[in-house]
mmCIF file of C-alpha atoms in Angstrom:
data_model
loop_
_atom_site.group_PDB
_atom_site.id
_atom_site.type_symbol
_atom_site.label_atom_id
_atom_site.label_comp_id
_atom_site.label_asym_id
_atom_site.label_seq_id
_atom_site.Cartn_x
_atom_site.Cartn_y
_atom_site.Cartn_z
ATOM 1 C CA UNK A 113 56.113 21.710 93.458
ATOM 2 C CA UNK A 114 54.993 18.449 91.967
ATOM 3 C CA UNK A 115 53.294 19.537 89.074
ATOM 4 C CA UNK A 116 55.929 22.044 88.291
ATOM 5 C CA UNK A 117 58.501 18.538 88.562
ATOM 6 C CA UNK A 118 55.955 16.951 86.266
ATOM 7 C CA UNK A 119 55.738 19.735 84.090
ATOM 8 C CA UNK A 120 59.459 19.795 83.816
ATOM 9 C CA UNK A 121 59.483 15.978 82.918
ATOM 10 C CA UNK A 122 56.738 16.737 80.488
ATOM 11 C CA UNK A 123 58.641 18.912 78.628
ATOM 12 C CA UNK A 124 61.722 17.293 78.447
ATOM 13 C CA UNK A 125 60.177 14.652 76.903
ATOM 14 C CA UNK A 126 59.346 16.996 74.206
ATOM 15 C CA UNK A 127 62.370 18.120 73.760
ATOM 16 C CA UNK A 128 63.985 14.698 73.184
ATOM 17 C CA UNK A 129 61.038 13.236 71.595
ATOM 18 C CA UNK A 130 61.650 16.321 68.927
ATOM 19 C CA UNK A 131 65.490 15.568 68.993
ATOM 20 C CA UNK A 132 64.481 11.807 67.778
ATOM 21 C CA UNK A 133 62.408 12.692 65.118
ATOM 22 C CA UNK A 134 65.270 14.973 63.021
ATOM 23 C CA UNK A 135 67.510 12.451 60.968
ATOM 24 C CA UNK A 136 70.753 12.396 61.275
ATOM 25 C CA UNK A 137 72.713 15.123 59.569
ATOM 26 C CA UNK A 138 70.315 17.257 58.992
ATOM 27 C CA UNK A 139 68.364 20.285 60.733
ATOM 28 C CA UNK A 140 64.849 20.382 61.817
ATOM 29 C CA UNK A 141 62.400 23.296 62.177
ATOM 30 C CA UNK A 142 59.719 22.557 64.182
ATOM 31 C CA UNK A 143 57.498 25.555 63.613
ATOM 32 C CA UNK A 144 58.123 25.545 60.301
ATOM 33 C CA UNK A 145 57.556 21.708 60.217
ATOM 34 C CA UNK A 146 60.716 21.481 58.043
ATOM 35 C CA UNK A 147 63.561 19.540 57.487
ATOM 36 C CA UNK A 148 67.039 20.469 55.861
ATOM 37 C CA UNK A 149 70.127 18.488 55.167
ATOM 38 C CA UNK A 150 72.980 20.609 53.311
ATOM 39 C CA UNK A 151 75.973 19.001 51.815
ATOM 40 C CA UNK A 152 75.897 16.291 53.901
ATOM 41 C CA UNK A 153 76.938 12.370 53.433
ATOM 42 C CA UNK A 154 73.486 11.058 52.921
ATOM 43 C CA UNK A 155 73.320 8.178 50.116
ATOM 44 C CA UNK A 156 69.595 7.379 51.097
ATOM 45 C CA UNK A 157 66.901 9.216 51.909
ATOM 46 C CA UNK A 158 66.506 9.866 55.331
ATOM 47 C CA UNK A 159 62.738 8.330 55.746
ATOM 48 C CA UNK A 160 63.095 6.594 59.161
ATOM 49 C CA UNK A 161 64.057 9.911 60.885
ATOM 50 C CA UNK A 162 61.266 12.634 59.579
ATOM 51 C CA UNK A 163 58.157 13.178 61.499
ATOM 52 C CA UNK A 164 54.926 12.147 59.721
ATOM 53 C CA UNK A 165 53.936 16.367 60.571
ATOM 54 C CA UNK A 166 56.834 17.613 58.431
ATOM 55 C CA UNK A 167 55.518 19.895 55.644
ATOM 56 C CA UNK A 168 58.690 20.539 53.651
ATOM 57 C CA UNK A 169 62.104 18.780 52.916
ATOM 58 C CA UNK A 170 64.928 20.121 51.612
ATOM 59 C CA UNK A 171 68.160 17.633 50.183
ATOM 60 C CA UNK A 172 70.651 19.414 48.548
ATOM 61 C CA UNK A 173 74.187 18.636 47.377
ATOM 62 C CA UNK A 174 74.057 14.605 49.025
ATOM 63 C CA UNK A 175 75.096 11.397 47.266
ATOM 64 C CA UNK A 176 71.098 10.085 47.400
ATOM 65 C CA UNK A 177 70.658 8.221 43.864
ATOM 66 C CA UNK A 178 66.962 6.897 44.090
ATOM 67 C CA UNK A 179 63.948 8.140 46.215
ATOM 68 C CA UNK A 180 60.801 5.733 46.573
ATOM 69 C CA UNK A 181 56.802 5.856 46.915
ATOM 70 C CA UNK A 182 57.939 3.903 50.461
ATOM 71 C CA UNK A 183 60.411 6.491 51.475
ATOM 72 C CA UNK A 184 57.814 9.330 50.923
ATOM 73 C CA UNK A 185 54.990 7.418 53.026
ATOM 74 C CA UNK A 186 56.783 8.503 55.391
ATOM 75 C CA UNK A 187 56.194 12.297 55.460
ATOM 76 C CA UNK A 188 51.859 12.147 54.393
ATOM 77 C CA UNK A 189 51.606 15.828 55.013
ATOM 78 C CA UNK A 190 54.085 16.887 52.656
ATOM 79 C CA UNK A 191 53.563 20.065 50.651
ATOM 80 C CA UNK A 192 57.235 20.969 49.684
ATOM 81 C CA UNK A 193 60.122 18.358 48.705
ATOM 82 C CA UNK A 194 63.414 20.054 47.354
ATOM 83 C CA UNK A 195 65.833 17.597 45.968
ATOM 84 C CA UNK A 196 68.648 20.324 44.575
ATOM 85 C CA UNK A 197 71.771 18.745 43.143
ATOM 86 C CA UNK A 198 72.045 14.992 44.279
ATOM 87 C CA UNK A 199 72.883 12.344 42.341
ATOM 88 C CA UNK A 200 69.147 10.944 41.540
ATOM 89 C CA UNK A 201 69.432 8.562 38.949
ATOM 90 C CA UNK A 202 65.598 7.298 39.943
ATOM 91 C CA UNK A 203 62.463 8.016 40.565
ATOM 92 C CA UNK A 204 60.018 4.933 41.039
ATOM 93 C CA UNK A 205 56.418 4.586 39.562
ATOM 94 C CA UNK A 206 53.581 6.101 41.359
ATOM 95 C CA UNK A 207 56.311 7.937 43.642
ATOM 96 C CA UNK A 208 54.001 10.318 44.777
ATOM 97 C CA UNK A 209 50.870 8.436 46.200
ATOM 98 C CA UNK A 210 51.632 8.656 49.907
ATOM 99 C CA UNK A 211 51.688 12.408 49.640
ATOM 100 C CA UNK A 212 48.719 13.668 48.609
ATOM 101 C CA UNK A 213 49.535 17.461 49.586
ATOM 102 C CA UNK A 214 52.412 17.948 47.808
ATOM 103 C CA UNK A 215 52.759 21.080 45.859
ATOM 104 C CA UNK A 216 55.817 21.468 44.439
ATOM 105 C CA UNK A 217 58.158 19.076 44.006
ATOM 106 C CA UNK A 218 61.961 20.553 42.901
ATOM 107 C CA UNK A 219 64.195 17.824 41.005
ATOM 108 C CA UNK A 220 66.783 19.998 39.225
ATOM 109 C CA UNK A 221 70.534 19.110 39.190
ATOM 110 C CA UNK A 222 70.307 15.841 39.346
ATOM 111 C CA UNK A 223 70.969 12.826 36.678
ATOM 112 C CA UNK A 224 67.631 11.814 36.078
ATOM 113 C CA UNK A 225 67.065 10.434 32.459
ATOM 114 C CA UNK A 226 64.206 7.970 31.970
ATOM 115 C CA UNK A 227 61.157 8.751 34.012
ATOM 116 C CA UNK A 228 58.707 5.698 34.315
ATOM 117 C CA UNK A 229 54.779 6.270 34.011
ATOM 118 C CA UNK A 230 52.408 7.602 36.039
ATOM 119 C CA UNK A 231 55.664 9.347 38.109
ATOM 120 C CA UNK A 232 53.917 12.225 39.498
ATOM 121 C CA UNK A 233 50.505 11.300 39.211
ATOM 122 C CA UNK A 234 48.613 10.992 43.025
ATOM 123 C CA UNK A 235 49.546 14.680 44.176
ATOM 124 C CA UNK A 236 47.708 17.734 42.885
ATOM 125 C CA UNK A 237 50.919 19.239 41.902
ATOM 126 C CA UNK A 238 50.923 23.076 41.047
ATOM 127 C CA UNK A 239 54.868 23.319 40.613
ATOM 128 C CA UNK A 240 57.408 20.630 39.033
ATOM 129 C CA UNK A 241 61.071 21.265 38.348
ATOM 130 C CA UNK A 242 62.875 19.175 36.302
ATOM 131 C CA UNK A 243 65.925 21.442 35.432
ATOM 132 C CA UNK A 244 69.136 20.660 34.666
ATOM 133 C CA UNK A 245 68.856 16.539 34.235
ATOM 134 C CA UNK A 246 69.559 14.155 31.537
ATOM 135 C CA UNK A 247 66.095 13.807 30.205
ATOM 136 C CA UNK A 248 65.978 13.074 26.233
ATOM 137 C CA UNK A 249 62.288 12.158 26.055
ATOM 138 C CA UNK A 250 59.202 14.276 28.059
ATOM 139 C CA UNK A 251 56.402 11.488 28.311
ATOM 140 C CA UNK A 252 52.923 12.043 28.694
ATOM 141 C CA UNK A 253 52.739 9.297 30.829
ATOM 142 C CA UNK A 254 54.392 11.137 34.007
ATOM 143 C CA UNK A 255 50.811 13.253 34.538
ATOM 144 C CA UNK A 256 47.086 12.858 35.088
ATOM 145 C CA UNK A 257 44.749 14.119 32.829
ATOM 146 C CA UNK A 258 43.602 17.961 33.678
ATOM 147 C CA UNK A 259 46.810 17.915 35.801
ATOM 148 C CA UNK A 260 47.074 21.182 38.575
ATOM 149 C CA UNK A 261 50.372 21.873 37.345
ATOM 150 C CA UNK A 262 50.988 25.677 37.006
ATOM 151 C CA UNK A 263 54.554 26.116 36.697
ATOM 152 C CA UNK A 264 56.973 23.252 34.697
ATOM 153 C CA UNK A 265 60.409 24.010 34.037
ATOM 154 C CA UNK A 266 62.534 21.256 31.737
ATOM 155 C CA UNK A 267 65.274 23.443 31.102
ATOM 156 C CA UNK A 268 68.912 22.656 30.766
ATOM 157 C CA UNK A 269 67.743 18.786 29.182
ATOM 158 C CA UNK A 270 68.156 17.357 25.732
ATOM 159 C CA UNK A 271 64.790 17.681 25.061
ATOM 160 C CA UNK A 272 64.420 17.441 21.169
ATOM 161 C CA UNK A 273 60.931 18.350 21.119
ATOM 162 C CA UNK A 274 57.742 18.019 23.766
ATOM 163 C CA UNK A 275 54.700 15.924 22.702
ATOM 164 C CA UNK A 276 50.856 17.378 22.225
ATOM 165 C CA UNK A 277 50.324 14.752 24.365
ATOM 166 C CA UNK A 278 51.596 16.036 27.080
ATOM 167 C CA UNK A 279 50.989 19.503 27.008
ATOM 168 C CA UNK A 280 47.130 18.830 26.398
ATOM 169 C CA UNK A 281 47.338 17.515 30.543
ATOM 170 C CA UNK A 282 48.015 20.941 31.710
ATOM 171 C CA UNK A 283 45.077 23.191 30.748
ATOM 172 C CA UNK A 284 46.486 25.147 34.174
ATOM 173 C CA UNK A 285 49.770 25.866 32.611
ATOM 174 C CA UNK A 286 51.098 29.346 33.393
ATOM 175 C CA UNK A 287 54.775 28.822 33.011
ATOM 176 C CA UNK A 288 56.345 26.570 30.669
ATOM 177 C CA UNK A 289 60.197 27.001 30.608
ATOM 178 C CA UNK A 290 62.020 24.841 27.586
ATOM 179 C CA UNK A 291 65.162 26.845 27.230
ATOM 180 C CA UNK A 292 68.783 25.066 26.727
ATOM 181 C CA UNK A 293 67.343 22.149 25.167
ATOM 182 C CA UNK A 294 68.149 20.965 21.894
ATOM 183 C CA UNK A 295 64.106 22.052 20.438
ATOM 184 C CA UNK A 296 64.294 21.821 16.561
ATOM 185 C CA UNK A 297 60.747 22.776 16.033
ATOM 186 C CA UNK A 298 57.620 23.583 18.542
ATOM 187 C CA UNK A 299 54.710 21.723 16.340
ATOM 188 C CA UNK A 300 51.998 23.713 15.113
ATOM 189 C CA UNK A 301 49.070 24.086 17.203
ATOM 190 C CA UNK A 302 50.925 21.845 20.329
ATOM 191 C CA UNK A 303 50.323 25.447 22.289
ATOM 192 C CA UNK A 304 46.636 25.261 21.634
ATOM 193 C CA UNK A 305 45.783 23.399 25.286
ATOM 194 C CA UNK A 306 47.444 25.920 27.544
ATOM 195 C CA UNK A 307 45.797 29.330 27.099
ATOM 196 C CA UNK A 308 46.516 30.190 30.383
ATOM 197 C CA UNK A 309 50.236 30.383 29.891
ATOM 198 C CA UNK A 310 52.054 33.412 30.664
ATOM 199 C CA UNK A 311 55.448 32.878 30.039
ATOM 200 C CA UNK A 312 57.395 30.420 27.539
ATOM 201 C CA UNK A 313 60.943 30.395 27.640
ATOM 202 C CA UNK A 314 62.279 28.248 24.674
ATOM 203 C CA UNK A 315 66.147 30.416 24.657
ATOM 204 C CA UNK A 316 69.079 28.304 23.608
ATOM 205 C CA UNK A 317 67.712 25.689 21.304
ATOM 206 C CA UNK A 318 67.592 24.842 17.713
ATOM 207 C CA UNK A 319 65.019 26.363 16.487
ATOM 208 C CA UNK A 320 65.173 27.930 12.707
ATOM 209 C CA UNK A 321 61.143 28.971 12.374
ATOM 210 C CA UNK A 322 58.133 29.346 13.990
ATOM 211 C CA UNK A 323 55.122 27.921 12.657
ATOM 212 C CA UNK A 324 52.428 30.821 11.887
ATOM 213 C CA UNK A 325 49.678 29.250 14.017
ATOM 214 C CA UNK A 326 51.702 28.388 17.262
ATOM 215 C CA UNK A 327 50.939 31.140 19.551
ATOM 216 C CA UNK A 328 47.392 31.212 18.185
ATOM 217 C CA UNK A 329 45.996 30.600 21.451
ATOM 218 C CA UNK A 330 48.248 32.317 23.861
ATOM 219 C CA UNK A 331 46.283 35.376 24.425
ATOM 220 C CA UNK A 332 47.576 35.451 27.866
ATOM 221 C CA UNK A 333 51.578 35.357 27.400
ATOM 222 C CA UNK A 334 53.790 38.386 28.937
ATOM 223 C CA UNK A 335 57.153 37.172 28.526
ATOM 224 C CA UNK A 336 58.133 35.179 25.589
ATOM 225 C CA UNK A 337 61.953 34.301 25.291
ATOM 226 C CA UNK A 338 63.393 33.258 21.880
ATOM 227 C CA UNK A 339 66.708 34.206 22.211
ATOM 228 C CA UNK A 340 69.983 32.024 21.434
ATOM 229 C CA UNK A 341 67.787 30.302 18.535
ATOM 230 C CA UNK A 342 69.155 29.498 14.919
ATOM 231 C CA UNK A 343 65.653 31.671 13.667
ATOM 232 C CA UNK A 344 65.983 33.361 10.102
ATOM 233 C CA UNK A 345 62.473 33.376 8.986
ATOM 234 C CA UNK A 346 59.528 34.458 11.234
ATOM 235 C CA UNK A 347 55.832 34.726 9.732
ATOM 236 C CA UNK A 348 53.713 38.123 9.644
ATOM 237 C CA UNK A 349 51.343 36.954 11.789
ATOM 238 C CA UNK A 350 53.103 35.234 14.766
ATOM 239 C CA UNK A 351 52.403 37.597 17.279
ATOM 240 C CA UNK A 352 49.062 38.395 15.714
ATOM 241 C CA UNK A 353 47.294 37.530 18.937
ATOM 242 C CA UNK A 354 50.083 38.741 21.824
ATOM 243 C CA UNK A 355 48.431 41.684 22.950
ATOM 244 C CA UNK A 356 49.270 41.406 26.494
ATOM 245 C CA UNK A 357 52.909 40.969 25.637
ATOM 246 C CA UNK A 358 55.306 42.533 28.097
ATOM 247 C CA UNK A 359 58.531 40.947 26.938
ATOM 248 C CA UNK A 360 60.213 39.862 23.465
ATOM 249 C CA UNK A 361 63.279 38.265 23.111
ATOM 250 C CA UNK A 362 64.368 37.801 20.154
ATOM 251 C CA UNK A 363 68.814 38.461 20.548
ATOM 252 C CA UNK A 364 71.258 35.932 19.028
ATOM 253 C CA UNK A 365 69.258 35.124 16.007
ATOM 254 C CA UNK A 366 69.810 35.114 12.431
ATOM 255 C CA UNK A 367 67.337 37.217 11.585
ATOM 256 C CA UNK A 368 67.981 39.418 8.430
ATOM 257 C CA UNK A 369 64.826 40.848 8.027
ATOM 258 C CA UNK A 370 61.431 40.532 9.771
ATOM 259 C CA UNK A 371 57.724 40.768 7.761
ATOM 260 C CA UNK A 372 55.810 43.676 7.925
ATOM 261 C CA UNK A 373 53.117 44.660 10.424
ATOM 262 C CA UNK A 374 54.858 41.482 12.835
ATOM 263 C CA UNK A 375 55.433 44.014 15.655
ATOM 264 C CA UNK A 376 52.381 46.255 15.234
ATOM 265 C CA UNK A 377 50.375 43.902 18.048
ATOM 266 C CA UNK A 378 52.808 44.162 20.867
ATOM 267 C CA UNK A 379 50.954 47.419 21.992
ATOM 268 C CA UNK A 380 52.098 46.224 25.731
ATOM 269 C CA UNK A 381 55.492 46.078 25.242
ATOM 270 C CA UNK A 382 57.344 47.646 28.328
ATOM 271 C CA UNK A 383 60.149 49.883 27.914
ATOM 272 C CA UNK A 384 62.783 48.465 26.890
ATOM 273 C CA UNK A 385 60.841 44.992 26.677
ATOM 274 C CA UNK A 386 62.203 44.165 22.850
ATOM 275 C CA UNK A 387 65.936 42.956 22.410
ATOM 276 C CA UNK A 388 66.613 42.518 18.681
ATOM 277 C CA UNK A 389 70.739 43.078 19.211
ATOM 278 C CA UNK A 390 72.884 40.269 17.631
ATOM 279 C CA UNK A 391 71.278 39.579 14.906
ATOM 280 C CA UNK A 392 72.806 39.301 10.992
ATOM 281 C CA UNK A 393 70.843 43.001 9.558
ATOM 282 C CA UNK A 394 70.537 43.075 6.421
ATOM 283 C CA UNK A 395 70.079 46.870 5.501
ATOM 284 C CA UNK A 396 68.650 47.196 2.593
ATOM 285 C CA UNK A 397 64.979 48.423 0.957
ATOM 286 C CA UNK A 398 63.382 45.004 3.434
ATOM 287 C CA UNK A 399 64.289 46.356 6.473
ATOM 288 C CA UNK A 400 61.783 49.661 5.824
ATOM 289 C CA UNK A 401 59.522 48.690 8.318
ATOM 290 C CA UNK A 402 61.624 47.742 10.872
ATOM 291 C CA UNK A 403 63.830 51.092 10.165
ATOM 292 C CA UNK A 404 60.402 52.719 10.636
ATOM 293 C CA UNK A 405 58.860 50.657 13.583
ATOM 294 C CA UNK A 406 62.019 51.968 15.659
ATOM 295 C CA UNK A 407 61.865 55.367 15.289
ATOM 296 C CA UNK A 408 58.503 55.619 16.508
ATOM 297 C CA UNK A 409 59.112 52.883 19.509
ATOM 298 C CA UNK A 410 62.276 53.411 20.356
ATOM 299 C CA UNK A 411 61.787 53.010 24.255
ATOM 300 C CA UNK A 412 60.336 50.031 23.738
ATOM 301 C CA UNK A 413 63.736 48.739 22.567
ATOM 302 C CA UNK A 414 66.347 47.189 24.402
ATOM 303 C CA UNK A 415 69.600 49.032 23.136
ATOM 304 C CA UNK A 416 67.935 50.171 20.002
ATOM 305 C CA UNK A 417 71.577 51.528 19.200
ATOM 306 C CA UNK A 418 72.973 47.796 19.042
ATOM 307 C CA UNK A 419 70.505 46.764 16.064
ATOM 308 C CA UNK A 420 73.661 46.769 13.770
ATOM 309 C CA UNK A 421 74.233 46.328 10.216
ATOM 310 C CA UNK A 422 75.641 42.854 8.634
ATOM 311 C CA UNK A 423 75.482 43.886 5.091
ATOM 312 C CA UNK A 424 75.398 45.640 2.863
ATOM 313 C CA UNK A 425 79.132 46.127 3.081
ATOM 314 C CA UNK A 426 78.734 49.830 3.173
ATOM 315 C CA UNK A 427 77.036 50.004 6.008
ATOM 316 C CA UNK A 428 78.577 46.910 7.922
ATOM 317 C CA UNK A 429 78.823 48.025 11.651
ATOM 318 C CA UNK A 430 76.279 50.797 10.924
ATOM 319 C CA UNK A 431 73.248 51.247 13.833
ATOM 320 C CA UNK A 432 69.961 50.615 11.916
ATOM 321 C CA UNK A 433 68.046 53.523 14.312
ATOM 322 C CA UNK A 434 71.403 55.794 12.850
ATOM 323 C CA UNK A 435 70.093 55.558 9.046
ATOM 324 C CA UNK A 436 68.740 57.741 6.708
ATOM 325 C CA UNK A 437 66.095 57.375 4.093
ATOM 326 C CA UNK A 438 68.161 57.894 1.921
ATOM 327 C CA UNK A 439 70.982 55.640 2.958
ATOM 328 C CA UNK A 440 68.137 52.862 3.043
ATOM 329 C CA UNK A 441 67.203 53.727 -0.408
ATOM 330 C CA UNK A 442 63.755 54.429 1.442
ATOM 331 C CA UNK A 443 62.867 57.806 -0.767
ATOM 332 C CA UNK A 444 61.380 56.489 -4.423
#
């Protein structure tokens, strides 16, 4: 009877010890060693109340503005820290030394802008989001050399372009996503460091060309996203070396014509991997090979009816795949 009593006592001191450790306002998981607060009125971030065992944190939709290397010493076996849509404004230096687990840390919605050095250094990263901030300038600085990072997404920034500098500290680098940016140009030969990269999303920017040499190196990409760009001019060999390509976009351009033999090395293409609708046509004796390319790879194409005519104006409106030699002047 006693030791069922203690037992008893035993566990109820579990049970409240457990009830202690969850902040305020927010839900705790022991198995899962997690913590979650949702859309609650927290303007700090709720240090003194997490267990030093939790593994993952989740703050979403709060009124936080900063988070410090002190706050995070607070958690050492972090692996996962989700920071959704707060109002972060900043991020101290060295913010990630007292978590030397951490694997992916999740910033996007917030209002970060300036990032000081050395950021997320300490933590052998493998996924950082950065979407949907005010960031104008990507620094070097934030990373290690030979950083773990796998997966970086800085889209939805204003990002005018992203420094060699940087990208040469993630030789790991499968994912790089860019898109609704403000990207004028992607410098020739800044891809070089990451031939391990898979996909590259750079849709919505500013971008009017492509240098020839800038996916040189990225033997390994599947899904390349170009879409939403201001691109009238891309070079004959640009995809020279995207054999493993699954996915092109290439929609919302203002491409007229493209060179000959650009398509012929996308011999992985998956059906209906290629979108080439909304684009200004121009139907004329230049578009031969493209006229050509589609009838023989037409399941490859996304809507191949939708490649449409701008000009001339006798065929404005026309589908491309619905012309005839002869209507291309294709015959002599």
């Amino acid at each position: 009877m006693k030791s069922c009593c203690a037992l008893a006592v035993l566990l109820l001191a579990y049970l409240c010890h457990g009830a202690l450790s969850c902040p305020p306002l927010c839900k705790c998981y022991r198995r899962r060693a997690e913590v979650v607060c949702n859309e609650v009125p927290l303007t700090e971030y709720p240090s003194e109340g997490l267990s030093k065992n939790t593994t993952l944190v989740t703050i979403q939709f709060t009124n936080i503005t900063s988070i410090s290397e002190q706050q995070l010493n607070a958690t050492p076996l972090l692996q996962g820290l989700h920071l959704y849509s707060n109002h972060l404004q900043n991020l101290s230096p060295h913010l990630l030394r007292g978590v030397p687990h951490l694997d992916t840390l999740d910033l996007t919605g917030n209002r970060l802008s300036d990032l000081p050095a050395d950021v997320f250094n300490h933590a052998p990263l493998r996924n950082l989001v950065l979407k949907n901030n005010a960031i104008k300038k990507a620094d070097a600085e934030w990373l290690p050399d030979n950083s773990s990072i796998t997966w970086l997404d800085m889209s939805g920034n204003s990002l005018t372009k992203v420094p060699m500098a940087l990208l040469q500290k993630l030789p790991h680098l499968e994912n790089l996503d860019l898109a609704n940016n403000r990207l004028e140009q992607i410098s020739a030969n800044s891809l070089d460091p990451l031939n391990k990269l898979e996909r590259l999303n750079l849709r919505n920017n500013k971008l009017d060309t492509l240098d020839a040499s800038v996916l040189q190196s990225s033997h390994n990409l599947t899904y390349l996203f170009l879409s939403q760009n201001n691109l009238n001019k891309l070079p004959q060999n640009l995809f020279q070396e995207l054999s493993q390509l699954k996915l092109l976009s290439l929609e919302e351009n203002q491409l007229s014509h493209i060179p000959a033999g650009l398509l012929d090395p996308l011999s992985s293409l998956e059906e209906e991997g290629l979108d080439l609708t909304s684009n200004p046509w121009l139907c004329d004796r230049k578009v031969k090979y493209l006229w050509r390319w589609l009838q023989k790879n037409k399941k490859k194409v996304f809507l191949p009816d939708g490649i449409i005519c701008a000009s001339p104006q006798s065929l404005v409106g026309r589908s491309l795949m619905s012309l005839t030699e002869s209507e291309l002047n294709l015959q002599s």
